[in-house]
């Protein structure tokens, strides 16, 4: 009961958390390219994480956390690791 009252007070007093980031924040990343990923537009927000729709150079569209992209943790849709693995297998082949 107490928790419901607090939530109601936040809604009445206008303290509801902003679910969609500002246009300035979205436009800051929109159209930029990080490694193989091009940021298309904002997708959704989950807790404090902001997710964007991205397009990989290979043509695959994905939804990725913006911080993973900007920090370099995510470089592609998965095609890069497949290419690296295939190249390593070709180099190790002895026959």
mmCIF file of C-alpha atoms in Angstrom:
data_model
loop_
_atom_site.group_PDB
_atom_site.id
_atom_site.type_symbol
_atom_site.label_atom_id
_atom_site.label_comp_id
_atom_site.label_asym_id
_atom_site.label_seq_id
_atom_site.Cartn_x
_atom_site.Cartn_y
_atom_site.Cartn_z
ATOM 1 C CA UNK A 1 0.000 0.000 0.000
ATOM 2 C CA UNK A 2 2.791 2.422 0.943
ATOM 3 C CA UNK A 3 4.675 1.705 -2.300
ATOM 4 C CA UNK A 4 1.567 2.422 -4.379
ATOM 5 C CA UNK A 5 1.121 5.762 -2.609
ATOM 6 C CA UNK A 6 4.690 6.764 -3.410
ATOM 7 C CA UNK A 7 4.263 5.859 -7.068
ATOM 8 C CA UNK A 8 1.019 7.805 -7.226
ATOM 9 C CA UNK A 9 2.695 10.865 -5.666
ATOM 10 C CA UNK A 10 5.483 10.735 -8.247
ATOM 11 C CA UNK A 11 2.947 10.631 -11.058
ATOM 12 C CA UNK A 12 0.833 13.445 -9.610
ATOM 13 C CA UNK A 13 3.814 15.697 -8.904
ATOM 14 C CA UNK A 14 5.260 15.122 -12.376
ATOM 15 C CA UNK A 15 8.332 13.251 -11.195
ATOM 16 C CA UNK A 16 7.874 10.346 -13.546
ATOM 17 C CA UNK A 17 11.184 9.333 -15.114
ATOM 18 C CA UNK A 18 11.698 10.368 -18.694
ATOM 19 C CA UNK A 19 11.403 7.265 -20.875
ATOM 20 C CA UNK A 20 12.510 8.843 -24.145
ATOM 21 C CA UNK A 21 15.807 10.745 -24.256
ATOM 22 C CA UNK A 22 15.873 14.275 -25.604
ATOM 23 C CA UNK A 23 16.165 14.971 -29.329
ATOM 24 C CA UNK A 24 19.631 16.424 -28.747
ATOM 25 C CA UNK A 25 20.792 13.143 -27.227
ATOM 26 C CA UNK A 26 19.328 11.118 -30.105
ATOM 27 C CA UNK A 27 20.716 13.437 -32.803
ATOM 28 C CA UNK A 28 24.150 13.309 -31.161
ATOM 29 C CA UNK A 29 24.475 9.666 -32.253
ATOM 30 C CA UNK A 30 22.107 9.409 -35.219
ATOM 31 C CA UNK A 31 23.907 8.764 -38.505
ATOM 32 C CA UNK A 32 27.319 8.202 -36.910
ATOM 33 C CA UNK A 33 29.392 5.168 -37.762
ATOM 34 C CA UNK A 34 31.291 3.141 -35.175
ATOM 35 C CA UNK A 35 33.421 0.339 -36.627
ATOM 36 C CA UNK A 36 30.953 -1.550 -38.875
ATOM 37 C CA UNK A 37 27.761 -0.188 -37.268
ATOM 38 C CA UNK A 38 25.816 2.862 -38.428
ATOM 39 C CA UNK A 39 23.325 4.245 -35.911
ATOM 40 C CA UNK A 40 19.870 4.698 -37.433
ATOM 41 C CA UNK A 41 17.586 5.903 -34.634
ATOM 42 C CA UNK A 42 16.488 5.452 -31.022
ATOM 43 C CA UNK A 43 14.785 2.149 -30.177
ATOM 44 C CA UNK A 44 13.910 2.075 -26.467
ATOM 45 C CA UNK A 45 15.124 2.677 -22.920
ATOM 46 C CA UNK A 46 15.425 -0.074 -20.312
ATOM 47 C CA UNK A 47 16.237 1.192 -16.815
ATOM 48 C CA UNK A 48 19.259 3.455 -17.431
ATOM 49 C CA UNK A 49 20.267 1.782 -20.691
ATOM 50 C CA UNK A 50 19.469 3.358 -24.050
ATOM 51 C CA UNK A 51 19.172 1.140 -27.094
ATOM 52 C CA UNK A 52 19.475 2.240 -30.714
ATOM 53 C CA UNK A 53 18.636 0.609 -34.038
ATOM 54 C CA UNK A 54 21.857 0.066 -35.975
ATOM 55 C CA UNK A 55 22.741 -1.149 -39.455
ATOM 56 C CA UNK A 56 25.826 -3.277 -39.998
ATOM 57 C CA UNK A 57 27.941 -3.018 -43.154
ATOM 58 C CA UNK A 58 26.800 -6.541 -44.096
ATOM 59 C CA UNK A 59 23.160 -5.332 -44.153
ATOM 60 C CA UNK A 60 21.856 -6.754 -40.854
ATOM 61 C CA UNK A 61 19.781 -4.506 -38.583
ATOM 62 C CA UNK A 62 20.115 -4.938 -34.806
ATOM 63 C CA UNK A 63 19.172 -3.197 -31.570
ATOM 64 C CA UNK A 64 22.240 -2.439 -29.444
ATOM 65 C CA UNK A 65 23.032 -0.532 -26.236
ATOM 66 C CA UNK A 66 24.635 2.788 -27.214
ATOM 67 C CA UNK A 67 27.381 2.487 -24.600
ATOM 68 C CA UNK A 68 28.484 -0.889 -25.947
ATOM 69 C CA UNK A 69 28.918 0.736 -29.355
ATOM 70 C CA UNK A 70 30.736 3.871 -28.215
ATOM 71 C CA UNK A 71 33.065 1.934 -25.879
ATOM 72 C CA UNK A 72 34.025 -0.433 -28.675
ATOM 73 C CA UNK A 73 32.584 -3.551 -27.024
ATOM 74 C CA UNK A 74 30.259 -4.125 -29.984
ATOM 75 C CA UNK A 75 31.869 -3.653 -33.387
ATOM 76 C CA UNK A 76 29.470 -5.476 -35.684
ATOM 77 C CA UNK A 77 26.368 -7.654 -35.775
ATOM 78 C CA UNK A 78 28.504 -10.760 -35.377
ATOM 79 C CA UNK A 79 29.817 -10.902 -38.920
ATOM 80 C CA UNK A 80 33.268 -9.654 -37.872
ATOM 81 C CA UNK A 81 33.936 -12.564 -35.509
ATOM 82 C CA UNK A 82 32.725 -15.016 -38.153
ATOM 83 C CA UNK A 83 35.147 -13.513 -40.681
ATOM 84 C CA UNK A 84 38.028 -13.613 -38.200
ATOM 85 C CA UNK A 85 37.260 -17.240 -37.289
ATOM 86 C CA UNK A 86 37.086 -18.246 -40.958
ATOM 87 C CA UNK A 87 40.422 -16.536 -41.650
ATOM 88 C CA UNK A 88 42.066 -18.291 -38.703
ATOM 89 C CA UNK A 89 40.771 -21.658 -39.919
ATOM 90 C CA UNK A 90 42.178 -20.987 -43.401
ATOM 91 C CA UNK A 91 45.582 -20.087 -41.967
ATOM 92 C CA UNK A 92 45.706 -23.178 -39.740
ATOM 93 C CA UNK A 93 44.678 -25.573 -42.505
ATOM 94 C CA UNK A 94 47.663 -27.762 -43.388
ATOM 95 C CA UNK A 95 46.310 -29.590 -46.370
#
